[in-house]
Amino acid sequence: MKDSENKKVDLLEELTDNSEQITNLIEKYDAESRYRNLSGLPGKFITLWLVAMSVFHLATAGFVTIPLTIQRAIHLTFAVTAVFILYPATRKGSKVKTPWYDWLLAAGGFCVTAYIVVFFNDIARRGADPTNAEIYLGIAAIALLVEAGRRIVGNVLPCLSMIFLAYCYFGNYVPGIFQIRGYSLSRIIQHMYLTPEGIFGLALGVSATFVIVFIIFGAFLSQSGGARFFNELALAMAGGSPGGPAKVAVVASGLLGTISGSSVANVATTGAFTIPLMKKVGYKPYYAGAVEACASTGGQLMPPIMGAGAFIMSEFLGIPYLTIAGAAVIPAFLYYAAIFTNVHIRARKKGLQGLPKDQLPVLRDVMRTDGHLIIPVIVIIATLLMKYTPLRAGFIGVISVIIVSSLKKNTRMSFASILKALEEGARGALGVAMACALVGFIVGTSSLTSLGLTISNNVIELAGGNLLLTLIMSMCACIILGMGLPTTANYIVCSTIIAPALVGMSVLPLSAHLFVFYFGIMADITPPVCLAAFTGAGIAGASPSKTGFTATRIAIASFMLPYCFVYNPMLLLQKIIYWELAILVVSAFLGVMMLAGALEGWLFRDLRIPERIVVGIAAITAIHYDIMASVCSIIVLLVLSIFFYKTKDKVQINTTPEQD
């Protein structure tokens, strides 16, 4: 027994040796992770500031009601002030001290946003007609928000925001169909700064309500031991099966991804644990990094919580969040089925084994020790099913974590850990808050100039009214934007300028919005800029480009799913005919599994090239929206499976190590 425990300790030590390298990788690919670690009086101040931010939002979620614009302005006041204090202007800036000019910028950010809070009633009484002082304040607000956004979300979104703002002013010089009359500086400031159409619009409103409360929930769950529980649960369930660590990565990343809005952060969190394990049992480094990237990216598609964009989608479409979460169930299931099957087939093809039982936790012991930590997730699902708003459900979820964690000594949260969770929750929300504020300029430009409608009409015209061509163009736009924008910002931009084009071609609004949301997320594993794959490659010590292309290959079936649910909304639980839905799901499930076999070249035995081609065509046909095609594909795939199983002893399994 003691030897077994020592092996587990040695394994954990081995996995944590590269923690500094992982931290550097996160900072390289995730701007939100490049914050200062302040000590002394500044450190105490920013801790209290972030704790106050979380307490304010929990209070407004639970029992305090204030006007929406004031709540959004307070949210942004907390965020922009904290960003200037915590985030250096450049990567070479000090990580332990905030220079005087950043304190000055923090004070400026506080003033321009707090002004809306203090003078809200006065601004409303005069219909947001700007005074001369407010024009200067608006200019300062734009400049400060762009700079704060640049520090925490990177360069792309601030630049895009400035281009849209410039279009409002110089639009009369733009040639052709995009020419507008141009707006005065006073009108632009009024629209962007003083009304809920720009900075303080719907996007920031979602950040100030649903998003931050669920981020705080995730921080509380993590502080109580939730991340450890999910990892050990995945190890106990799948660690001993063929290629077990890769399956652990899929399960653990899917579980953690439901409470994490960042693919990069999810890769770093679970990848630090799973990637060394995958390499240990024989997976090549590039493949291990790719599996973790795919599994972590899909977390934002996984109900019940999903990514922050799903909450914004609920507000944009005016439909319950639970409807969106329900619609995502089948695509998420098929996404993870594709990845899980791929790693299983690779393990069987290469003869890879799982981890020894003496290095694995026992499922019964894991559930006995930490199993109660699943209760808060069940509480959130139950409250959503009881028709509570996501805001109230998130608040109840946080309270349930504190109560449930206190049931066992090993998970009980101390006062210090509660403060730490409040601080981490607020810090985790800063990037989303700044992204939503900057996206407010883009959404505001669209409402002021009708740019979104113009782009949508021209996309339809350029595609010649062909839906498939419009979908392909939309997919490319979402992926390209996703290479430089955070998921939430990417969804808001695409839902403003791309989704209307799909709706204009009679696509259901929910299908259109999930289409752009889905492909915005998939950008994280799509070369040439695939940050989740790059992070996985860094942890694995593999080629970033090879890891990126491998991630795309592993998830290739998932690139077809959005097309299927656009053409057949039953996959989103819309317009259901139950027997047809059952056939579609079974067919798609067989399709993603067999496509993995075709790509890996193994189904019970090695496949020859002609066999791989036949299986691939049948699998692609199975992942289809047409009922007759699905029925025929099911029959063909079952016949092929039986044939390969019957002939498995006639072909030698290739266990020759592959080259890096």
XYZ file of C-alpha atoms in Angstrom:
660
model
C 0.000 0.000 0.000
C 2.826 2.366 0.901
C 4.609 1.590 -2.403
C 1.419 2.438 -4.284
C 1.119 5.776 -2.505
C 4.786 6.549 -3.201
C 4.287 5.871 -6.911
C 1.343 8.283 -6.983
C 3.393 10.950 -5.196
C 6.312 10.441 -7.604
C 3.912 10.761 -10.540
C 2.456 14.018 -9.225
C 5.941 15.426 -8.597
C 6.979 14.484 -12.138
C 3.937 16.291 -13.541
C 4.537 19.493 -11.571
C 8.247 19.850 -12.334
C 7.558 21.940 -15.443
C 5.157 24.392 -13.766
C 7.383 27.397 -14.541
C 7.565 26.435 -18.218
C 3.775 26.101 -18.337
C 3.309 29.509 -16.715
C 5.536 31.063 -19.377
C 3.546 29.331 -22.116
C 0.237 30.624 -20.776
C 1.606 34.157 -20.676
C 2.907 33.784 -24.229
C -0.427 32.758 -25.758
C -2.948 34.192 -23.288
C -2.690 37.933 -22.640
C -4.990 37.664 -19.616
C -2.315 35.671 -17.775
C 0.350 38.387 -17.943
C -0.710 40.185 -14.788
C 1.510 41.604 -12.057
C 1.976 39.864 -8.726
C 1.863 42.861 -6.417
C 2.875 42.799 -2.779
C 2.750 45.234 0.095
C 0.164 48.023 0.141
C -0.529 47.906 -3.652
C -1.090 44.153 -3.405
C -3.535 44.550 -0.528
C -5.334 47.336 -2.367
C -5.859 45.357 -5.588
C -6.957 42.293 -3.605
C -9.589 44.344 -1.773
C -10.604 45.997 -5.071
C -11.154 42.646 -6.796
C -12.935 41.169 -3.769
C -15.212 44.215 -3.714
C -15.901 43.715 -7.425
C -17.008 40.118 -6.851
C -19.078 41.012 -3.786
C -20.843 43.766 -5.732
C -21.781 41.408 -8.542
C -22.919 38.653 -6.204
C -25.063 41.201 -4.402
C -26.691 42.394 -7.633
C -27.208 38.774 -8.653
C -28.826 37.816 -5.368
C -30.708 40.632 -3.731
C -29.823 44.162 -4.947
C -31.479 45.752 -7.997
C -30.041 48.827 -9.720
C -30.545 50.368 -13.190
C -28.818 48.371 -15.919
C -26.622 51.193 -17.226
C -25.397 52.012 -13.712
C -24.584 48.350 -13.072
C -22.657 48.130 -16.343
C -20.776 51.338 -15.600
C -19.791 50.133 -12.108
C -18.679 46.823 -13.631
C -16.476 48.626 -16.141
C -15.160 51.007 -13.463
C -13.930 48.052 -11.433
C -12.481 46.361 -14.525
C -10.636 49.209 -16.238
C -9.102 50.392 -12.957
C -7.867 46.896 -12.126
C -6.454 46.332 -15.628
C -4.172 49.374 -15.489
C -2.950 48.388 -12.032
C -2.404 44.705 -12.839
C -1.338 44.594 -16.491
C 1.917 46.150 -17.754
C 1.951 48.151 -20.976
C 4.460 45.756 -22.586
C 5.638 42.207 -21.991
C 8.897 43.611 -20.615
C 7.074 45.749 -18.060
C 7.549 45.083 -14.362
C 5.611 42.087 -13.003
C 6.012 43.117 -9.364
C 5.439 46.877 -9.344
C 2.876 49.259 -10.850
C 4.598 52.423 -12.174
C 3.200 55.869 -11.376
C 1.792 56.425 -14.863
C -0.297 53.247 -14.650
C -1.764 54.483 -11.371
C -2.578 57.728 -13.206
C -4.215 55.825 -16.067
C -6.146 53.741 -13.527
C -7.437 56.947 -11.927
C -8.397 58.261 -15.370
C -10.255 55.039 -16.210
C -12.052 55.245 -12.876
C -13.149 58.833 -13.506
C -14.485 58.445 -17.067
C -16.557 55.376 -16.203
C -17.663 56.456 -12.721
C -18.926 59.704 -14.307
C -21.765 57.712 -15.906
C -22.698 56.305 -12.490
C -22.704 59.668 -10.707
C -24.446 61.703 -13.410
C -26.702 58.998 -14.834
C -29.947 60.799 -13.945
C -28.721 64.119 -15.340
C -27.634 62.480 -18.618
C -31.020 60.743 -18.916
C -32.982 63.966 -18.256
C -31.378 65.757 -21.217
C -31.677 62.783 -23.544
C -27.919 62.094 -23.550
C -27.249 65.367 -25.362
C -23.499 65.784 -24.698
C -21.974 68.826 -23.054
C -18.554 70.090 -24.124
C -16.994 68.469 -21.052
C -18.627 65.144 -21.911
C -17.172 65.206 -25.405
C -13.687 65.404 -23.890
C -14.578 62.736 -21.330
C -15.856 60.510 -24.150
C -12.623 60.906 -26.109
C -10.646 60.065 -22.963
C -12.887 57.054 -22.289
C -12.327 55.686 -25.801
C -8.554 56.145 -25.558
C -8.324 54.588 -22.092
C -10.538 51.610 -22.944
C -8.580 50.898 -26.126
C -5.303 50.953 -24.187
C -6.678 48.806 -21.347
C -8.099 46.361 -23.891
C -4.768 46.190 -25.714
C -3.053 45.127 -22.512
C -5.416 42.306 -21.624
C -6.909 40.990 -24.896
C -4.118 41.786 -27.373
C -3.843 44.135 -30.330
C -6.425 42.831 -32.778
C -9.674 43.818 -31.036
C -8.558 47.368 -30.115
C -7.399 47.955 -33.698
C -10.668 46.599 -35.051
C -12.603 48.863 -32.699
C -10.669 51.921 -33.860
C -11.324 51.037 -37.508
C -15.059 50.894 -36.848
C -14.980 54.201 -34.961
C -13.027 55.794 -37.808
C -15.673 54.505 -40.227
C -18.362 56.405 -38.295
C -16.464 59.674 -38.799
C -14.866 59.184 -42.229
C -17.572 57.003 -43.784
C -18.433 59.667 -46.356
C -14.991 59.111 -47.928
C -15.472 55.347 -48.277
C -16.216 54.416 -51.907
C -19.027 52.227 -53.175
C -21.744 50.497 -51.231
C -20.184 51.151 -47.814
C -20.281 54.921 -48.145
C -22.290 56.746 -45.456
C -22.844 60.418 -44.733
C -20.399 60.439 -41.805
C -21.184 61.537 -38.266
C -19.900 64.388 -36.149
C -17.613 63.799 -33.184
C -20.388 64.954 -30.863
C -22.848 62.411 -32.304
C -20.323 59.566 -32.113
C -19.460 60.352 -28.478
C -23.136 60.565 -27.593
C -23.881 57.188 -29.178
C -20.818 55.361 -27.862
C -20.371 56.905 -24.413
C -23.662 58.320 -23.175
C -26.228 55.817 -24.437
C -26.588 52.038 -23.930
C -25.844 51.480 -27.628
C -22.053 51.566 -27.442
C -19.661 50.937 -24.564
C -22.444 50.279 -22.052
C -24.468 48.132 -24.425
C -25.839 44.628 -24.250
C -22.451 42.914 -24.521
C -21.093 44.663 -21.422
C -24.428 44.009 -19.731
C -23.995 40.250 -20.139
C -20.430 40.500 -18.832
C -21.701 42.437 -15.797
C -24.346 39.844 -14.971
C -24.248 36.233 -16.170
C -20.606 35.946 -17.184
C -18.906 37.267 -14.067
C -21.206 35.335 -11.740
C -20.399 32.042 -13.493
C -16.688 32.879 -13.518
C -16.919 33.476 -9.765
C -18.748 30.143 -9.463
C -15.871 28.441 -11.304
C -13.338 30.101 -9.000
C -15.202 28.897 -5.907
C -15.498 25.378 -7.289
C -11.779 25.345 -8.085
C -10.795 26.634 -4.625
C -12.893 23.946 -2.975
C -11.057 21.222 -4.889
C -13.272 20.866 -7.951
C -10.387 20.827 -10.443
C -8.662 18.069 -8.465
C -11.910 16.126 -8.284
C -12.517 16.309 -12.048
C -8.966 15.170 -12.811
C -9.085 12.259 -10.372
C -12.555 11.278 -11.555
C -11.328 11.168 -15.151
C -8.251 9.162 -14.113
C -10.339 6.667 -12.190
C -12.816 6.254 -15.045
C -10.482 6.030 -18.034
C -6.850 5.980 -16.900
C -6.445 2.206 -17.039
C -7.987 1.605 -20.480
C -5.889 1.451 -23.688
C -4.326 4.882 -24.169
C -5.985 5.872 -20.908
C -4.264 9.250 -20.309
C -5.566 10.582 -23.631
C -9.084 9.612 -22.592
C -8.452 11.270 -19.240
C -7.574 14.443 -21.154
C -10.841 14.268 -23.085
C -12.996 13.669 -20.003
C -11.212 16.070 -17.636
C -10.990 18.891 -20.191
C -14.650 18.511 -21.061
C -15.619 18.705 -17.384
C -13.336 21.639 -16.593
C -14.199 23.381 -19.843
C -17.798 23.824 -18.751
C -16.614 26.318 -16.122
C -13.694 27.797 -18.089
C -14.110 30.278 -20.917
C -10.547 30.095 -22.200
C -9.218 27.277 -24.369
C -5.625 28.271 -23.646
C -6.151 28.335 -19.880
C -7.945 24.993 -20.038
C -5.064 23.428 -21.997
C -2.596 24.714 -19.433
C -4.675 23.579 -16.453
C -5.394 20.017 -17.540
C -2.560 19.668 -20.056
C 0.070 20.107 -17.354
C -1.330 16.904 -15.894
C -2.473 14.879 -18.927
C 0.159 15.586 -21.602
C 3.079 14.071 -19.613
C 0.865 11.059 -18.865
C 0.061 10.616 -22.559
C 3.739 10.735 -23.439
C 4.447 8.297 -20.624
C 2.251 5.555 -22.150
C 3.584 6.051 -25.698
C 1.665 8.828 -27.457
C 3.933 11.061 -29.511
C 4.375 14.601 -28.118
C 2.664 16.349 -31.040
C -0.323 14.006 -30.770
C -0.601 14.457 -27.004
C -0.607 18.249 -27.404
C -3.212 18.047 -30.172
C -5.561 15.824 -28.141
C -5.426 18.173 -25.175
C -6.015 21.202 -27.414
C -9.093 19.615 -29.004
C -10.512 18.445 -25.679
C -9.961 21.821 -24.001
C -11.389 23.828 -26.891
C -14.579 21.779 -26.888
C -15.235 22.690 -23.262
C -16.842 25.935 -24.391
C -19.383 23.893 -26.349
C -20.222 21.681 -23.372
C -23.468 22.313 -21.481
C -24.612 23.212 -18.899
C -22.399 26.300 -18.549
C -20.522 26.600 -21.879
C -18.545 29.740 -22.689
C -19.448 33.354 -22.014
C -20.673 33.742 -25.590
C -23.655 31.490 -24.870
C -24.992 33.959 -22.302
C -24.622 36.786 -24.795
C -26.400 34.664 -27.401
C -29.306 34.258 -25.008
C -29.638 38.031 -24.711
C -29.162 38.688 -28.445
C -31.807 36.146 -29.425
C -34.130 36.801 -26.516
C -34.497 33.094 -25.752
C -33.832 31.255 -22.452
C -30.261 30.215 -21.813
C -31.479 26.701 -21.060
C -32.756 26.454 -24.656
C -29.273 27.275 -25.946
C -27.628 24.808 -23.563
C -30.102 22.133 -24.643
C -29.452 22.864 -28.312
C -25.718 22.353 -27.744
C -26.087 18.878 -26.197
C -25.999 16.754 -29.363
C -23.203 18.717 -31.139
C -21.112 18.597 -27.930
C -21.712 14.857 -27.560
C -20.673 14.215 -31.177
C -17.630 16.495 -30.814
C -16.295 14.564 -27.850
C -17.282 11.220 -29.358
C -15.071 12.051 -32.344
C -12.063 12.911 -30.170
C -12.545 9.992 -27.775
C -12.820 7.522 -30.655
C -9.747 8.954 -32.330
C -7.531 8.504 -29.274
C -8.920 4.998 -28.645
C -8.234 3.900 -32.222
C -4.736 5.402 -32.102
C -4.065 3.471 -28.868
C -5.322 0.188 -30.322
C -3.416 0.684 -33.559
C -0.130 1.409 -31.767
C -0.684 -1.130 -29.000
C -0.618 1.513 -26.264
C -1.652 0.536 -22.753
C -3.205 2.462 -19.894
C -1.593 3.439 -16.617
C -0.905 0.721 -14.032
C -3.736 0.282 -11.554
C -1.473 1.049 -8.600
C -0.967 4.566 -10.006
C -4.672 5.244 -10.452
C -7.211 6.500 -7.928
C -10.113 4.180 -7.158
C -13.441 5.529 -8.405
C -15.213 4.571 -5.184
C -12.603 6.405 -3.097
C -12.729 9.486 -5.333
C -16.499 9.709 -5.026
C -16.363 9.087 -1.291
C -13.749 11.806 -0.769
C -14.791 14.524 -3.221
C -17.951 13.302 -4.920
C -20.101 15.852 -3.117
C -18.433 18.590 -5.219
C -20.592 17.558 -8.171
C -23.653 18.787 -6.266
C -23.175 22.515 -7.099
C -23.175 21.694 -10.830
C -26.374 19.692 -10.333
C -27.816 22.636 -8.376
C -27.173 24.988 -11.308
C -28.804 22.592 -13.772
C -31.778 22.161 -11.440
C -32.260 25.904 -10.944
C -32.121 26.482 -14.692
C -34.711 23.733 -15.200
C -36.861 25.449 -12.565
C -36.907 28.526 -14.849
C -34.588 30.655 -12.703
C -32.535 33.163 -14.691
C -28.889 32.229 -15.320
C -27.929 35.159 -13.087
C -29.873 33.781 -10.125
C -28.768 30.223 -10.922
C -25.121 31.311 -10.832
C -25.626 33.064 -7.499
C -27.311 30.009 -5.991
C -24.484 27.885 -7.417
C -21.857 29.968 -5.583
C -23.746 29.677 -2.302
C -24.135 25.929 -2.844
C -20.365 25.519 -3.338
C -19.695 27.149 0.036
C -22.318 24.999 1.767
C -21.495 21.705 0.037
C -17.713 22.070 0.398
C -18.152 22.487 4.156
C -19.538 18.933 4.409
C -16.020 17.447 4.295
C -12.919 18.702 6.054
C -10.685 18.204 2.997
C -12.860 20.508 0.849
C -14.064 22.976 3.481
C -13.345 26.556 2.445
C -11.695 28.823 4.988
C -12.275 32.562 5.085
C -8.946 33.015 3.291
C -9.925 30.615 0.511
C -13.282 32.385 0.088
C -11.444 35.690 -0.309
C -9.066 34.009 -2.767
C -12.027 32.713 -4.802
C -13.595 36.182 -4.861
C -10.294 37.676 -6.011
C -9.676 35.023 -8.682
C -13.249 35.270 -9.930
C -13.002 39.020 -10.457
C -9.576 38.724 -12.078
C -10.886 36.056 -14.423
C -13.678 38.388 -15.536
C -11.440 41.340 -16.445
C -10.628 40.102 -19.947
C -14.260 39.441 -20.820
C -15.292 42.850 -19.441
C -12.730 44.734 -21.538
C -13.486 42.660 -24.634
C -17.206 43.389 -24.292
C -16.540 47.105 -23.791
C -14.407 47.253 -26.948
C -16.916 45.213 -28.913
C -19.418 47.890 -27.889
C -17.723 50.175 -30.422
C -18.301 47.623 -33.171
C -21.911 46.942 -32.210
C -22.483 50.678 -31.771
C -21.092 51.370 -35.231
C -23.422 48.764 -36.679
C -26.486 50.336 -35.045
C -25.427 53.886 -35.908
C -24.539 53.285 -39.559
C -26.475 50.077 -40.444
C -23.121 48.559 -41.406
C -24.176 45.088 -40.246
C -27.192 45.106 -42.558
C -25.044 46.341 -45.457
C -22.473 43.569 -44.952
C -25.176 40.907 -44.620
C -26.928 41.975 -47.817
C -23.674 41.953 -49.730
C -22.596 38.559 -48.402
C -25.877 37.141 -49.681
C -25.423 38.889 -53.028
C -21.795 37.753 -53.333
C -22.853 34.156 -52.659
C -25.526 34.444 -55.326
C -28.189 33.360 -52.855
C -26.478 29.984 -52.404
C -26.725 28.886 -48.766
C -23.787 26.463 -48.848
C -21.475 29.112 -50.292
C -22.694 31.615 -47.702
C -21.972 29.090 -44.923
C -18.458 28.446 -46.240
C -17.732 32.177 -46.439
C -19.139 32.657 -42.944
C -17.039 29.796 -41.574
C -13.855 31.278 -43.038
C -14.668 34.733 -41.626
C -15.363 33.308 -38.143
C -12.138 31.288 -38.095
C -10.021 34.193 -39.369
C -11.494 36.577 -36.788
C -11.116 33.904 -34.117
C -7.370 33.742 -34.715
C -7.001 37.222 -33.255
C -10.050 37.710 -31.042
C -11.128 36.096 -27.777
C -14.072 33.737 -28.199
C -16.608 36.091 -26.640
C -15.548 39.085 -28.730
C -15.422 36.965 -31.861
C -18.975 35.745 -31.315
C -20.315 39.279 -30.768
C -18.627 40.599 -33.912
C -19.751 37.640 -36.029
C -23.290 37.695 -34.652
C -23.474 41.369 -35.604
C -22.125 41.239 -39.141
C -22.318 37.571 -40.256
C -25.248 35.840 -38.537
C -27.803 38.280 -40.075
C -26.701 37.088 -43.526
C -27.547 33.502 -42.580
C -30.864 34.537 -41.046
C -31.565 36.442 -44.245
C -31.328 33.131 -46.094
C -34.047 31.562 -43.925
C -31.676 29.866 -41.474
C -33.174 29.636 -37.987
C -31.674 32.395 -35.776
C -30.494 29.841 -33.185
C -28.793 27.751 -35.877
C -27.151 30.831 -37.390
C -25.806 32.089 -34.075
C -24.560 28.674 -32.952
C -22.875 28.282 -36.349
C -20.768 31.431 -35.897
C -20.213 30.693 -32.194
C -18.987 27.187 -33.017
C -16.488 28.212 -35.684
C -15.212 31.109 -33.606
C -14.237 28.527 -30.992
C -12.754 26.136 -33.573
C -10.243 28.837 -34.534
C -8.254 27.807 -31.447
C -7.311 24.515 -33.147
C -7.209 25.699 -36.777
C -3.800 26.591 -38.303
C -1.988 28.813 -38.935
C -2.822 30.627 -35.652
C -4.233 28.040 -33.238
C -3.407 29.197 -29.734
C -4.781 26.157 -27.901
C -2.691 23.831 -30.071
C 0.379 26.051 -29.654
C -0.019 25.885 -25.875
C -0.366 22.100 -25.991
C 2.723 21.885 -28.215
C 4.705 23.985 -25.755
C 3.814 21.733 -22.827
C 4.520 18.603 -24.879
C 7.769 19.906 -26.370
C 6.478 19.320 -29.901
C 6.322 21.191 -33.202
C 3.561 23.851 -32.988
C 2.623 23.525 -36.660
C 2.479 19.718 -36.568
C 0.443 19.850 -33.370
C -1.961 22.340 -34.963
C -2.529 20.277 -38.094
C -2.940 17.119 -36.010
C -5.560 18.868 -33.854
C -7.470 19.839 -36.985
C -7.331 16.266 -38.245
C -8.557 14.862 -34.921
C -11.502 17.280 -34.908
C -12.191 17.171 -38.656
C -15.607 15.558 -38.189
C -16.564 18.442 -35.929
C -16.097 20.911 -38.766
C -19.042 19.275 -40.519
C -21.476 19.352 -37.595
C -22.462 23.046 -37.856
C -23.452 22.552 -41.502
C -25.641 19.633 -40.441
C -27.531 21.547 -37.775
C -28.050 24.510 -40.096
C -29.671 22.266 -42.699
C -31.477 20.129 -40.115
C -32.269 22.016 -36.858
C -33.438 18.778 -35.220
C -29.804 18.295 -34.175
C -30.344 21.411 -32.047
C -33.574 19.945 -30.654
C -35.638 22.271 -32.841
C -38.682 21.125 -34.852
C -38.222 17.586 -33.542
C -39.583 14.444 -35.159
C -38.293 11.918 -32.651
C -37.741 8.883 -34.886
C -35.898 11.026 -37.430
C -33.784 12.593 -34.688
C -32.843 9.136 -33.381
C -31.695 8.046 -36.849
C -29.713 11.272 -37.351
C -27.913 10.934 -34.009
C -27.088 7.244 -34.476
C -25.871 7.902 -38.009
C -23.730 10.886 -36.991
C -22.314 8.944 -34.040
C -21.296 6.043 -36.283
C -19.994 8.536 -38.819
C -17.613 10.358 -36.448
C -16.295 7.045 -35.118
C -15.736 5.523 -38.549
C -14.204 8.717 -39.904
C -11.668 8.549 -37.081
C -10.914 4.980 -38.157
C -10.488 6.044 -41.790
C -8.120 8.856 -40.832
C -6.083 6.637 -38.509
C -6.189 3.682 -40.925
C -7.441 1.209 -38.327
C -10.798 -0.443 -37.579
C -10.246 -3.712 -35.711
C -7.250 -4.101 -38.025
C -5.053 -2.035 -40.329
C -6.932 -0.646 -43.307
C -5.604 -0.571 -46.838
C -5.824 2.667 -48.804
C -8.942 1.679 -50.836
C -10.648 0.540 -47.620
C -9.863 3.842 -45.927
C -11.356 5.744 -48.857
C -14.564 3.687 -48.818
C -14.941 4.042 -45.042
C -14.224 7.773 -45.217
C -16.869 8.398 -47.886
C -19.445 6.346 -45.995
C -18.596 8.142 -42.739
C -18.897 11.600 -44.285
C -22.241 10.611 -45.769
C -23.353 9.435 -42.324
C -22.564 12.838 -40.802
C -25.354 14.314 -42.854
C -28.688 16.009 -42.391
C -30.668 13.818 -44.811
C -32.635 10.894 -43.332
C -32.309 8.543 -46.328
C -28.571 9.171 -46.579
C -28.275 8.458 -42.847
C -30.186 5.170 -43.064
C -28.092 3.949 -46.006
C -24.881 5.028 -44.268
C -25.786 3.162 -41.080
C -26.261 -0.047 -43.048
C -23.020 0.393 -45.014
C -20.966 1.244 -41.906
C -22.327 -1.707 -39.946
C -21.543 -4.088 -42.830
C -18.017 -2.673 -43.098
C -17.494 -2.977 -39.344
C -18.554 -6.632 -39.363
C -16.274 -7.326 -42.332
C -13.237 -5.709 -40.673
C -13.950 -7.529 -37.408
C -14.222 -10.889 -39.164
C -10.931 -10.346 -41.002
C -8.985 -8.808 -38.110
C -6.736 -11.841 -37.615
C -5.612 -11.805 -41.245
C -3.831 -8.434 -41.047
C -0.867 -7.700 -38.791
C -1.345 -4.698 -36.478
C 1.320 -2.132 -37.117
C 3.004 -1.147 -33.859
C 6.056 0.443 -35.459
C 6.843 3.689 -33.641
C 5.991 6.731 -35.727
C 8.470 9.495 -36.386
C 8.165 12.889 -34.727
